[in-house]
mmCIF file with all atom_site columns, C-alpha atoms in Angstrom:
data_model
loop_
_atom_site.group_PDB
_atom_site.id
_atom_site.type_symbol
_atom_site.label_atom_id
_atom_site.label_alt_id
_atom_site.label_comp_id
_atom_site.label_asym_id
_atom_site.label_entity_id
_atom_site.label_seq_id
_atom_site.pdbx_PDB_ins_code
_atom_site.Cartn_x
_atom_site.Cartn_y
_atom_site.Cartn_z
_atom_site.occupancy
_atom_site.B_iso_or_equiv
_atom_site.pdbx_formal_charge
_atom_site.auth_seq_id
_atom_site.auth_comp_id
_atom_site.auth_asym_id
_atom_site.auth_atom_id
_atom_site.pdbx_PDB_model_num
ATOM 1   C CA . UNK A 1 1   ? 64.780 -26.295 46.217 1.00 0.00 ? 5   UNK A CA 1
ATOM 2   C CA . UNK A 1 2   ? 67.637 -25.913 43.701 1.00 0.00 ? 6   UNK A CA 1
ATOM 3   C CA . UNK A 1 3   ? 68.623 -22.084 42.988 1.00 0.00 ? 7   UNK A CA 1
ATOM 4   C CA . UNK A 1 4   ? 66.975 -21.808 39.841 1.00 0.00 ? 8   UNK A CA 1
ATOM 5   C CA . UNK A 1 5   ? 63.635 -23.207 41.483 1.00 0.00 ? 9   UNK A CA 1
ATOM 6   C CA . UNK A 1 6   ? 64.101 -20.195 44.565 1.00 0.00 ? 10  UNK A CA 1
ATOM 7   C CA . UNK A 1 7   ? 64.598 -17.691 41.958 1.00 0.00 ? 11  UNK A CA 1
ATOM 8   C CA . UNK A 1 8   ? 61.429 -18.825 39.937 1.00 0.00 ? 12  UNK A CA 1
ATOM 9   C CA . UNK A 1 9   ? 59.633 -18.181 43.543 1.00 0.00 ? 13  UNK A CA 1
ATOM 10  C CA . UNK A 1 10  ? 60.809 -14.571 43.748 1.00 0.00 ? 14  UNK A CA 1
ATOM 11  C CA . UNK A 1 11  ? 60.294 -13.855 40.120 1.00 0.00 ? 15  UNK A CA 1
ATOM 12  C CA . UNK A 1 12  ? 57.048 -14.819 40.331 1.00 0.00 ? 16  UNK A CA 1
ATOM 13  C CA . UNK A 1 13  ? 56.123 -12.481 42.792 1.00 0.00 ? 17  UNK A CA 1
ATOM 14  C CA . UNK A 1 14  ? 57.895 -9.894  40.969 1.00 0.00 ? 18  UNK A CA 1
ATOM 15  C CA . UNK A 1 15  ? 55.325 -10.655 38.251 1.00 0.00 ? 19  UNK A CA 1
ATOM 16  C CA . UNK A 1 16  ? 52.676 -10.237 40.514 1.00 0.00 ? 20  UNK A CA 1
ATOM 17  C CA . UNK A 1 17  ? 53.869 -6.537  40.661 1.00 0.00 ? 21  UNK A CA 1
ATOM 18  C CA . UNK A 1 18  ? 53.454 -6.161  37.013 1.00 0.00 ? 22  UNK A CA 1
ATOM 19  C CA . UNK A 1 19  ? 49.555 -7.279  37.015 1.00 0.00 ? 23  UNK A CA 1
ATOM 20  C CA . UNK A 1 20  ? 49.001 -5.038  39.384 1.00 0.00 ? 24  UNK A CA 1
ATOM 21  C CA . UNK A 1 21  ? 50.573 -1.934  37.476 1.00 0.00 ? 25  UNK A CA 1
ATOM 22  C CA . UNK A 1 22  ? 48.617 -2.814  34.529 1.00 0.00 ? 26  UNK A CA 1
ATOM 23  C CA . UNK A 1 23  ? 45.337 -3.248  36.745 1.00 0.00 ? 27  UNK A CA 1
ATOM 24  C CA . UNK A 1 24  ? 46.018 0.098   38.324 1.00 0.00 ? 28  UNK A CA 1
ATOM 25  C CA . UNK A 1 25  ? 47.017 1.751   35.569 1.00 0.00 ? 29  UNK A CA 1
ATOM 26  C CA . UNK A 1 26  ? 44.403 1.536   33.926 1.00 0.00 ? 30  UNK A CA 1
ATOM 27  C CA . UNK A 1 27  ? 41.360 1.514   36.464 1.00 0.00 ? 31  UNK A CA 1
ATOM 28  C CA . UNK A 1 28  ? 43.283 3.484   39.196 1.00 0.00 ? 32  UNK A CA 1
ATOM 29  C CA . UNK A 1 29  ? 41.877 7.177   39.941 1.00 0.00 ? 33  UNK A CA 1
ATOM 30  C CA . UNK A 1 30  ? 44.323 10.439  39.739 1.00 0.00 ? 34  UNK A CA 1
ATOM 31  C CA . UNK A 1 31  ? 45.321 10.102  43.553 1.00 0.00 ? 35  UNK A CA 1
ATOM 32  C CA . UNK A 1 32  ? 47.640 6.713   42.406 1.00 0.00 ? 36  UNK A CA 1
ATOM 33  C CA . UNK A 1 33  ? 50.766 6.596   41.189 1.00 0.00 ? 37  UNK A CA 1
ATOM 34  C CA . UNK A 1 34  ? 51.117 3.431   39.205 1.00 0.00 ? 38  UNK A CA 1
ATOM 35  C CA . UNK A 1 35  ? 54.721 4.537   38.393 1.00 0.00 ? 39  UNK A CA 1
ATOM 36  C CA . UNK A 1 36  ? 56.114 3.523   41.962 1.00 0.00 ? 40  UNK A CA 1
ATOM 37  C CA . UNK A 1 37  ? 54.601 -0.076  41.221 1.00 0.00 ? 41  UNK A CA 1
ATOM 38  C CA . UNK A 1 38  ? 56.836 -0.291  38.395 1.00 0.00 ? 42  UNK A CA 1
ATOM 39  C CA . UNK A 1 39  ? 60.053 0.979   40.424 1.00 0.00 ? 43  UNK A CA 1
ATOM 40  C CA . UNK A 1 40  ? 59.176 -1.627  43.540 1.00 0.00 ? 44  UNK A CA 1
ATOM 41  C CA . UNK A 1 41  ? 59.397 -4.201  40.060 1.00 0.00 ? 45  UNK A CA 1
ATOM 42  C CA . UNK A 1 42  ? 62.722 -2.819  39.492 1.00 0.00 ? 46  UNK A CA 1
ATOM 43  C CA . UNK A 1 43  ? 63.963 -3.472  43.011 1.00 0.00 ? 47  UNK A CA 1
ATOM 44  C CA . UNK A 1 44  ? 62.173 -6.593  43.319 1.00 0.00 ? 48  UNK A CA 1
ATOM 45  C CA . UNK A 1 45  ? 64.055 -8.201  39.438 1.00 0.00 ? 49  UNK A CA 1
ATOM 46  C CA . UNK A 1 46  ? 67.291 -6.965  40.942 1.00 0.00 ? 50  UNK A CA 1
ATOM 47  C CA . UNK A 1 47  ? 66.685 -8.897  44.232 1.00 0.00 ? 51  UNK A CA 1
ATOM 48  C CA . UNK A 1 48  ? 65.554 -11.872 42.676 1.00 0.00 ? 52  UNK A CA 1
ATOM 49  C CA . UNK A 1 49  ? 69.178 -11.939 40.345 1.00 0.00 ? 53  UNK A CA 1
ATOM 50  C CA . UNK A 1 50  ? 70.957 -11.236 44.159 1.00 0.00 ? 54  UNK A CA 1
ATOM 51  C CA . UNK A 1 51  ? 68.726 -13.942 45.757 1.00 0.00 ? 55  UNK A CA 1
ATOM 52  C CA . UNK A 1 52  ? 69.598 -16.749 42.755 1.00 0.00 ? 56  UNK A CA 1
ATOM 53  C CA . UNK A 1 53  ? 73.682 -15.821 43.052 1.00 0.00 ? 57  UNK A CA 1
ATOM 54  C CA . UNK A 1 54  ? 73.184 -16.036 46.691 1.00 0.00 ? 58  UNK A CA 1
ATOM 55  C CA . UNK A 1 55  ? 71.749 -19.886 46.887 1.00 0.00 ? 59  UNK A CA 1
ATOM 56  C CA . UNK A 1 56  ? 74.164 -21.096 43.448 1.00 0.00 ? 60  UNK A CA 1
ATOM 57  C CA . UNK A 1 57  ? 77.438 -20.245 45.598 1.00 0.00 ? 61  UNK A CA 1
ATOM 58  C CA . UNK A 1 58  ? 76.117 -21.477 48.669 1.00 0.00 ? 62  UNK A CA 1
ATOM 59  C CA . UNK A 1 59  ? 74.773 -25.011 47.598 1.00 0.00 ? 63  UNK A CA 1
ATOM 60  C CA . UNK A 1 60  ? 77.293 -25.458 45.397 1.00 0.00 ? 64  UNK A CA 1
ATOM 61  C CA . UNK A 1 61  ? 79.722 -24.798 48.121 1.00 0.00 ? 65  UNK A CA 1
ATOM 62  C CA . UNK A 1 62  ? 78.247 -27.169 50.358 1.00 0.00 ? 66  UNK A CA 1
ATOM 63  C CA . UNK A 1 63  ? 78.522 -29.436 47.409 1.00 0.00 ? 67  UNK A CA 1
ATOM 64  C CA . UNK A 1 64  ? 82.479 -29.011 47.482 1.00 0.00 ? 68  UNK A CA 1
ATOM 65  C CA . UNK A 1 65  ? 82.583 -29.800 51.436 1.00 0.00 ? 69  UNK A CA 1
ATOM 66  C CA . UNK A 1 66  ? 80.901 -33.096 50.187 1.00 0.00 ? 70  UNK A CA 1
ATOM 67  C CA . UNK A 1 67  ? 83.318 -33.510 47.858 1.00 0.00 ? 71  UNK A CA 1
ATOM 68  C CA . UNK A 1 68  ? 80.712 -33.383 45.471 1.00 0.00 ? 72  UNK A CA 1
ATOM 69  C CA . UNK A 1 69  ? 82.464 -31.176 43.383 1.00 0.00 ? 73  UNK A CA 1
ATOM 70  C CA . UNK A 1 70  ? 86.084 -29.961 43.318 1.00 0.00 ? 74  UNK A CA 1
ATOM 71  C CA . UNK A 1 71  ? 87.418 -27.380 45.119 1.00 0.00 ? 75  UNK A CA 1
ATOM 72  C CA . UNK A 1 72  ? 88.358 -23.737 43.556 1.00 0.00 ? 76  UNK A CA 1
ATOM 73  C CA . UNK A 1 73  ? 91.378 -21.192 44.336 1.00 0.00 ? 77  UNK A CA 1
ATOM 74  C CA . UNK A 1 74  ? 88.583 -19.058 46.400 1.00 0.00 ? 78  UNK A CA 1
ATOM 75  C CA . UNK A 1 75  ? 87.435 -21.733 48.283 1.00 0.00 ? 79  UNK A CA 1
ATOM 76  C CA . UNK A 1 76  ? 90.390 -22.914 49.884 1.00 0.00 ? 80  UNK A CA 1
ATOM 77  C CA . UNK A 1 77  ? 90.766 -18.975 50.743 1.00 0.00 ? 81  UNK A CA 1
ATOM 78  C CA . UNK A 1 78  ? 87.093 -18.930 52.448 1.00 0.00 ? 82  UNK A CA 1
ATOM 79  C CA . UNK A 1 79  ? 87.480 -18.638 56.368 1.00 0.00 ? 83  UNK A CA 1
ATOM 80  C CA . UNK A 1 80  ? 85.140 -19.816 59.225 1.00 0.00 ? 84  UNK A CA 1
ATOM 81  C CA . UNK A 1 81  ? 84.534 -19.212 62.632 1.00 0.00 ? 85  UNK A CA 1
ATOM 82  C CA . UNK A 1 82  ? 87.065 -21.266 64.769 1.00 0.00 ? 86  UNK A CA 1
ATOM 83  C CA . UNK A 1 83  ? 83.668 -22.582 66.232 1.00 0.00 ? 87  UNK A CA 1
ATOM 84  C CA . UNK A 1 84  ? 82.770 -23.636 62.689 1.00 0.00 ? 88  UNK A CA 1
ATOM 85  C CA . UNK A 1 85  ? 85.907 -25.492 62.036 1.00 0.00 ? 89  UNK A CA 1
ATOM 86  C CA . UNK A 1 86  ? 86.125 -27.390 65.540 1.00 0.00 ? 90  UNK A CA 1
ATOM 87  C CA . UNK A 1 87  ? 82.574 -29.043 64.809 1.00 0.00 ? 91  UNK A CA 1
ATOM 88  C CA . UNK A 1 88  ? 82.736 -29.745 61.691 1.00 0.00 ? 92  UNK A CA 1
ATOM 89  C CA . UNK A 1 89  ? 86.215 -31.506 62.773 1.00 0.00 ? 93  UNK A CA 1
ATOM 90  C CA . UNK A 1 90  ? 84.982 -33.504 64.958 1.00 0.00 ? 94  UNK A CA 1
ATOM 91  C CA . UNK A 1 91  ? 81.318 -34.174 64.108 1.00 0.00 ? 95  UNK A CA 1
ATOM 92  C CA . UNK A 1 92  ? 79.987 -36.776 61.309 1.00 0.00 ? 96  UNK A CA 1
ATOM 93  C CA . UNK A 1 93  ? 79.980 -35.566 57.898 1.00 0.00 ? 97  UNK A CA 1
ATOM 94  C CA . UNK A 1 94  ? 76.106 -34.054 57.802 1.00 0.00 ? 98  UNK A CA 1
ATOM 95  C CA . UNK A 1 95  ? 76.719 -32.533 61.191 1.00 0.00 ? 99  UNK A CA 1
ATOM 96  C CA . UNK A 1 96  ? 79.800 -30.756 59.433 1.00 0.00 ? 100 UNK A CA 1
ATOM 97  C CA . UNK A 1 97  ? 77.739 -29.714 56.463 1.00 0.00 ? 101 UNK A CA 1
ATOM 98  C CA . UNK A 1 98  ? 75.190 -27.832 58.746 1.00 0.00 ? 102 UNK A CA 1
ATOM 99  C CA . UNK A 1 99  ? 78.176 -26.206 60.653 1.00 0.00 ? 103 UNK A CA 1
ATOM 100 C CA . UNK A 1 100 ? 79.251 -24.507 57.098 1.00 0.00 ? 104 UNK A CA 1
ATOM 101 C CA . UNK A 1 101 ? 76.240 -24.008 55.834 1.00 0.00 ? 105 UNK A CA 1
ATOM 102 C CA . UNK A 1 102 ? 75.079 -21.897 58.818 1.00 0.00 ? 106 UNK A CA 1
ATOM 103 C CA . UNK A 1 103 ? 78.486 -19.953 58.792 1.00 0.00 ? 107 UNK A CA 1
ATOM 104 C CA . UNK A 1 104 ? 78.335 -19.253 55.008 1.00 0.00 ? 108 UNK A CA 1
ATOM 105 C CA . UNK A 1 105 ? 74.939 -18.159 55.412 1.00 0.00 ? 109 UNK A CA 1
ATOM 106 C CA . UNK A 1 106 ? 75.712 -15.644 58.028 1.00 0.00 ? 110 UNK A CA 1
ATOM 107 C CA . UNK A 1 107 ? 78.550 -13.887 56.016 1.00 0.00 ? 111 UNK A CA 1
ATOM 108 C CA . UNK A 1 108 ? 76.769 -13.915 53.248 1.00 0.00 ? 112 UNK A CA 1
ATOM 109 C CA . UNK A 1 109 ? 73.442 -12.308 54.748 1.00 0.00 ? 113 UNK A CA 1
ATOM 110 C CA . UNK A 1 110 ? 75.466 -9.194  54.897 1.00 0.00 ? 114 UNK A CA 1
ATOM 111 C CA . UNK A 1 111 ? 76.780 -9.169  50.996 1.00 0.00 ? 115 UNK A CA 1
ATOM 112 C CA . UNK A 1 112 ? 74.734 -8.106  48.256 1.00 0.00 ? 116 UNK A CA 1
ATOM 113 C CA . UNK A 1 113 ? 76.044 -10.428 44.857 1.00 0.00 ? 117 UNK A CA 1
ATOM 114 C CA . UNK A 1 114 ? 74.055 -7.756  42.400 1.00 0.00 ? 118 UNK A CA 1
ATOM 115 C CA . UNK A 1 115 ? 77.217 -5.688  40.769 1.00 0.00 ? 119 UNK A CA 1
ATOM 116 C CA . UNK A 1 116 ? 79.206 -7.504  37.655 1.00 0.00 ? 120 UNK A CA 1
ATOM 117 C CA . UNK A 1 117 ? 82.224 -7.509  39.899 1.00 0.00 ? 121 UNK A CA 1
ATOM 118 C CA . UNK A 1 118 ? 80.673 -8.713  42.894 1.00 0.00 ? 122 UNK A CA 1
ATOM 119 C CA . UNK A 1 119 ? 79.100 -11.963 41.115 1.00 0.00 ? 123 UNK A CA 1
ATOM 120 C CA . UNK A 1 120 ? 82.346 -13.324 39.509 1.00 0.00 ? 124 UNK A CA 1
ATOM 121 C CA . UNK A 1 121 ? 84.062 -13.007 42.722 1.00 0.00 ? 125 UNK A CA 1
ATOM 122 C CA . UNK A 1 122 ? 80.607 -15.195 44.244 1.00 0.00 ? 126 UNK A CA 1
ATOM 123 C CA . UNK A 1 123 ? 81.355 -17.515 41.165 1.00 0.00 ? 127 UNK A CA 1
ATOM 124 C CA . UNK A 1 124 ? 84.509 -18.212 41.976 1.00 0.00 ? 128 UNK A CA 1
ATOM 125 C CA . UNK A 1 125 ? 83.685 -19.653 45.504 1.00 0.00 ? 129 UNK A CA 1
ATOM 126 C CA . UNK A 1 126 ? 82.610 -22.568 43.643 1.00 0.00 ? 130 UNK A CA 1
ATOM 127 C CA . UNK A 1 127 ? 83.359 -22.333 40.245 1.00 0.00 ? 131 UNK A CA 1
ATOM 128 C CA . UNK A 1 128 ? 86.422 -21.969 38.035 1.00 0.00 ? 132 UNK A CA 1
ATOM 129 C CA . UNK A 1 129 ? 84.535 -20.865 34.806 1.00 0.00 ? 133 UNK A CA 1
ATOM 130 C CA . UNK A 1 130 ? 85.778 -17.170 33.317 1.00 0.00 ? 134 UNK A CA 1
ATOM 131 C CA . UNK A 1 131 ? 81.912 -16.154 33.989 1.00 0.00 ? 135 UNK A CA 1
ATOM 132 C CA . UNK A 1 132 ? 81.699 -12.647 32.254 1.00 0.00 ? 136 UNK A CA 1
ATOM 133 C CA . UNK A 1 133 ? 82.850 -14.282 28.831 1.00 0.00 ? 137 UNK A CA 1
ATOM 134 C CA . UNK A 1 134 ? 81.187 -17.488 29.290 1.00 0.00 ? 138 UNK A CA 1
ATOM 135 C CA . UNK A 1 135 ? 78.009 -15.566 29.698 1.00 0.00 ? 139 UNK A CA 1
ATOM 136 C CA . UNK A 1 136 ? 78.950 -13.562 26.650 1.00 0.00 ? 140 UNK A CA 1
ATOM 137 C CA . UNK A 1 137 ? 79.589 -16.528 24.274 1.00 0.00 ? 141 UNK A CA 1
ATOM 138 C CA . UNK A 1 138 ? 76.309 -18.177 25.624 1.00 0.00 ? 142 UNK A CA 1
ATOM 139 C CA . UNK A 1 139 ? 74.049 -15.460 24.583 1.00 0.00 ? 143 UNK A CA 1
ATOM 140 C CA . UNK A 1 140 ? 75.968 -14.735 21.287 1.00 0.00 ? 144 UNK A CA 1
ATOM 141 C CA . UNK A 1 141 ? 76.606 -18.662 20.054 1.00 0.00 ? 145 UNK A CA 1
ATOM 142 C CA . UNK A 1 142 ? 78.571 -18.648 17.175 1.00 0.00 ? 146 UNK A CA 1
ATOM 143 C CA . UNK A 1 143 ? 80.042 -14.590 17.687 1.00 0.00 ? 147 UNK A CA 1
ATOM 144 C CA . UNK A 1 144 ? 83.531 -14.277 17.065 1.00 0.00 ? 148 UNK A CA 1
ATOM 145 C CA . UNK A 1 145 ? 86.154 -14.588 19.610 1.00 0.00 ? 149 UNK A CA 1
ATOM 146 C CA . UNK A 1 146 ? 87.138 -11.251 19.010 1.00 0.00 ? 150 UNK A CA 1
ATOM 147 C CA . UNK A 1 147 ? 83.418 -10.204 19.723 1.00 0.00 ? 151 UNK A CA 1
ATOM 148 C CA . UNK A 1 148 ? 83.363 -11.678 22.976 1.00 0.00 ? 152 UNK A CA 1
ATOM 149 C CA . UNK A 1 149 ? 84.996 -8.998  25.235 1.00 0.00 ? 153 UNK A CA 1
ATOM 150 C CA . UNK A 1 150 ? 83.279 -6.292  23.751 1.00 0.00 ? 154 UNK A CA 1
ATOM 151 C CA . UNK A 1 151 ? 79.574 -8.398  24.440 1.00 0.00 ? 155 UNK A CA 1
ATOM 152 C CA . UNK A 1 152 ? 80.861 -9.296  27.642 1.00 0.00 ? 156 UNK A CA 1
ATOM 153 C CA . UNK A 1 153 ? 81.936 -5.485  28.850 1.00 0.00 ? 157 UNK A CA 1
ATOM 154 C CA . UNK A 1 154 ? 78.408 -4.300  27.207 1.00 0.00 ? 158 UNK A CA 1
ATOM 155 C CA . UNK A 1 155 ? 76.700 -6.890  29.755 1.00 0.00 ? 159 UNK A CA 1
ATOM 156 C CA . UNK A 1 156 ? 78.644 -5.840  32.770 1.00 0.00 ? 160 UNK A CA 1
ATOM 157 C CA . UNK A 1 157 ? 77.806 -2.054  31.832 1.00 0.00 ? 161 UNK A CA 1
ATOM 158 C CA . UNK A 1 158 ? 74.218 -3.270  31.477 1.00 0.00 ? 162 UNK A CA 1
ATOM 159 C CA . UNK A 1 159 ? 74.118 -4.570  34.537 1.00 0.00 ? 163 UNK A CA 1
ATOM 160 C CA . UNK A 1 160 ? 75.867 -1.810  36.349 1.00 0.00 ? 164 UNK A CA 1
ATOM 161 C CA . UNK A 1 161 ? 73.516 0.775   35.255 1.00 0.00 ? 165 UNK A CA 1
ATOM 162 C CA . UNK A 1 162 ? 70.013 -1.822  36.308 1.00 0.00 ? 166 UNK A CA 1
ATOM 163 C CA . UNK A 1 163 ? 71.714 -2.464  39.484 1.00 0.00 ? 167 UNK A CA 1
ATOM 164 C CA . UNK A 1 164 ? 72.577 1.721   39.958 1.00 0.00 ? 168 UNK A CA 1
ATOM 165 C CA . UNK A 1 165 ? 68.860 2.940   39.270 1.00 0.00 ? 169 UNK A CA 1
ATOM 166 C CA . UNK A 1 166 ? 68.037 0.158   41.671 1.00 0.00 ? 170 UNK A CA 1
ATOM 167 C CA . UNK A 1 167 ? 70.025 1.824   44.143 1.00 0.00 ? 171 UNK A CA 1
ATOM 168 C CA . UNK A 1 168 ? 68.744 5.535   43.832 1.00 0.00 ? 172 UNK A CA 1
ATOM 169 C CA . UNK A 1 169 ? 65.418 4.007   44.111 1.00 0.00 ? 173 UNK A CA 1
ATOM 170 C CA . UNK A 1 170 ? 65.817 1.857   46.944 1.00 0.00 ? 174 UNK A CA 1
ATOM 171 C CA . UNK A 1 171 ? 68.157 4.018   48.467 1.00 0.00 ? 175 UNK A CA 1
ATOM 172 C CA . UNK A 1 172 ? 67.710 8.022   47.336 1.00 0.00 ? 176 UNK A CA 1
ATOM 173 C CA . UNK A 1 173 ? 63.929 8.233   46.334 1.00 0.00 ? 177 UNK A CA 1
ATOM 174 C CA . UNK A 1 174 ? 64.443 7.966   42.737 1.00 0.00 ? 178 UNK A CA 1
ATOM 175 C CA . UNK A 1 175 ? 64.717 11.524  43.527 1.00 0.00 ? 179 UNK A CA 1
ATOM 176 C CA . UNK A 1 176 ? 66.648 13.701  40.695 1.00 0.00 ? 180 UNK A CA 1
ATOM 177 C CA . UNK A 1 177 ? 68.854 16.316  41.830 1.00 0.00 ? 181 UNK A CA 1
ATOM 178 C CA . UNK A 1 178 ? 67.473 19.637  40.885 1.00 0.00 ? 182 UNK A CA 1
ATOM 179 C CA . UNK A 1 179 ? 64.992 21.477  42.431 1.00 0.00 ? 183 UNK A CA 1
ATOM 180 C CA . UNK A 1 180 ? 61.917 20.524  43.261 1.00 0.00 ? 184 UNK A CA 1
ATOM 181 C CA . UNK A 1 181 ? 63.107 17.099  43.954 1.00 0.00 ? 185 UNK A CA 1
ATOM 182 C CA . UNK A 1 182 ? 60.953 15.180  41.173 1.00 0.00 ? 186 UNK A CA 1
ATOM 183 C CA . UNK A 1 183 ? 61.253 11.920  40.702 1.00 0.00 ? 187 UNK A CA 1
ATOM 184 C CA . UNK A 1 184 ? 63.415 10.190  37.599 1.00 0.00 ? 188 UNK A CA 1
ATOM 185 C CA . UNK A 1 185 ? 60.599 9.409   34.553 1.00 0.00 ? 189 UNK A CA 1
ATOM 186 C CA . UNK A 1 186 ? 60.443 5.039   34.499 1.00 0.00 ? 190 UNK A CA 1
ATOM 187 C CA . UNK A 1 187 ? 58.210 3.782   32.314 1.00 0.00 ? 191 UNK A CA 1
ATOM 188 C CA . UNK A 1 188 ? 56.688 -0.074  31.403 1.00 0.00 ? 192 UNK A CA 1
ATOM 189 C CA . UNK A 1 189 ? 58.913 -0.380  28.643 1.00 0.00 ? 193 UNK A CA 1
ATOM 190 C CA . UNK A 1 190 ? 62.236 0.371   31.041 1.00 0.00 ? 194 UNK A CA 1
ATOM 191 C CA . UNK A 1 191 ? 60.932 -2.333  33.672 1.00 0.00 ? 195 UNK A CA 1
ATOM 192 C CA . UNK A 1 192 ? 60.303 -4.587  30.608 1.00 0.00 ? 196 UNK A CA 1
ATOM 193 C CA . UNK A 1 193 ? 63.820 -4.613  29.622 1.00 0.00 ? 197 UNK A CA 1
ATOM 194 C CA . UNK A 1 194 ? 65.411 -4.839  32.812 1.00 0.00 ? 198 UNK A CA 1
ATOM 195 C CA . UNK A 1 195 ? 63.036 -8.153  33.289 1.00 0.00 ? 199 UNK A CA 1
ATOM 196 C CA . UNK A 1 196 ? 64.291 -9.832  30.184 1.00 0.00 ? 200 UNK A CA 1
ATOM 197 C CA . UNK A 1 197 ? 67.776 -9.063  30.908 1.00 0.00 ? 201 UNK A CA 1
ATOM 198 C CA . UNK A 1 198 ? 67.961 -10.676 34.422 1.00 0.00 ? 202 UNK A CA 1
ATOM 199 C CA . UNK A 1 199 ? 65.816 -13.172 33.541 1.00 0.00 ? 203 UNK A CA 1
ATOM 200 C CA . UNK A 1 200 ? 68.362 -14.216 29.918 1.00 0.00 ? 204 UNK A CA 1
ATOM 201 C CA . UNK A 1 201 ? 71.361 -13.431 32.449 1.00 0.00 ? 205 UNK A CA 1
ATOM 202 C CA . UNK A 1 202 ? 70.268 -16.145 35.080 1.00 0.00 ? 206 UNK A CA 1
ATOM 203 C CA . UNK A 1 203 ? 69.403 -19.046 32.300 1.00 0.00 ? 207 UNK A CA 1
ATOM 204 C CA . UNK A 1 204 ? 72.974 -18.264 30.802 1.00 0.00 ? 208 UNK A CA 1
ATOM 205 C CA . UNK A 1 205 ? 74.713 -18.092 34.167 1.00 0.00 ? 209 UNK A CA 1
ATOM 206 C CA . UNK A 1 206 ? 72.880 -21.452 35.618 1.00 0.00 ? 210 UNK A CA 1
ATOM 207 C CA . UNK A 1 207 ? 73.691 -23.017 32.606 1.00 0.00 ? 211 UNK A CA 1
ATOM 208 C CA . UNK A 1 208 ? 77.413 -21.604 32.105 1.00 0.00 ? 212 UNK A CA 1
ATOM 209 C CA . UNK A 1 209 ? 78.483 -23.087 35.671 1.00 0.00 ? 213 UNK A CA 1
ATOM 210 C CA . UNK A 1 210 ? 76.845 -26.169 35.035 1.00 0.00 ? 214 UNK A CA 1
ATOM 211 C CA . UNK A 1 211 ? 78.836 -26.705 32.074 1.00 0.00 ? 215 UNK A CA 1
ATOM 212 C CA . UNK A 1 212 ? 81.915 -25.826 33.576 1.00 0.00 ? 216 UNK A CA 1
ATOM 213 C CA . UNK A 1 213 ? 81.497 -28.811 36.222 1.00 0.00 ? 217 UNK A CA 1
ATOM 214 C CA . UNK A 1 214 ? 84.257 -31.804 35.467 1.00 0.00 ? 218 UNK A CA 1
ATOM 215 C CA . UNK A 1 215 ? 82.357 -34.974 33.994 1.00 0.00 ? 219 UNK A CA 1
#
């Protein structure tokens, strides 16, 4: 499965989480709290973007070991296992490929690609396009140069601040920080924006790599 085919998977079972709000909100009794539905959504969009960043960098770095595509500045600064390197010396060229792929794979099981920050740096392992801007210019065709570092800083921030509540709810509760320790207010229309965003922010980043590729 390409990336974009994996991250259809997970998004569709993030969608599954949306019927179910609706269903419960509107047939459930007192005792449920359709609300947390909506912030397991949250946590589920953001790991859906992580999951599609995840499998881009890591086929398309297996793509550069087959010379498939060429390599970038990061790349030829990614390390492996001295284990890693001896067999995919001296093995045949698919054995060598399944030697890096299992090594990338391991480092990157303990990496989360979900901040702005975080991504470019991912991006660069196999890509040399400027992604923030690229990303800005592909959802604002035609904007002004000038325009384009102030879109792409408001996407970053955007992104920051999805990715953050993700965090406090995955992480701290959703609790606020007063007492009692209530839980922040989320509501369908939040959830609804932070689905369109990830969703418009994978198309353009799939498709802003892509483009970047040599003929």
């Amino acid at each position: 499965m390409n990336p974009r085919q994996i991250f259809d998977e997970a998004w569709g079972r993030a969608d599954m989480l949306t019927v179910i709000h609706t269903f419960v909100a509107r047939r459930g009794t007192g005792a449920l709290r359709p609300d947390e539905l909506l912030r397991a959504e949250w946590v589920a969009r953001v790991s859906a973007l992580d999951l599609f960043i995840h499998e881009l960098v890591a086929q398309r770095m297996l793509k550069i070991i087959s010379q498939e595509l060429p390599q970038t500045a990061a790349f030829t600064r990614f390390r492996v296992s001295t284990d890693t390197a001896a067999r995919m010396a001296v093995g045949p060229a698919t054995a060598a490929q399944a030697a890096f792929d299992l090594d990338l794979r391991e480092q990157f099981s303990t990496l989360t690609f979900q901040m702005p920050d975080k991504i470019a740096d991912a991006i660069r392992l196999c890509s040399s396009v400027k992604l923030w801007n690229a990303v800005a210019e592909n959802q604002n065709l035609g904007a002004p140069t000038a325009q384009i570092e102030v879109f792409s800083k408001n996407i970053k921030a955007t992104l920051s601040l999805i990715v953050g509540r993700r965090n406090k709810i995955a992480h701290e509760g959703d609790l606020q920080p007063g007492v009692p320790r209530e839980p922040w207010p989320i509501s369908e229309s939040d959830v609804a924006e932070v689905r369109n965003f990830i969703q418009c922010l994978v198309i353009s980043i799939d498709s802003v790599v892509a483009a970047a590729d040599p003929p």
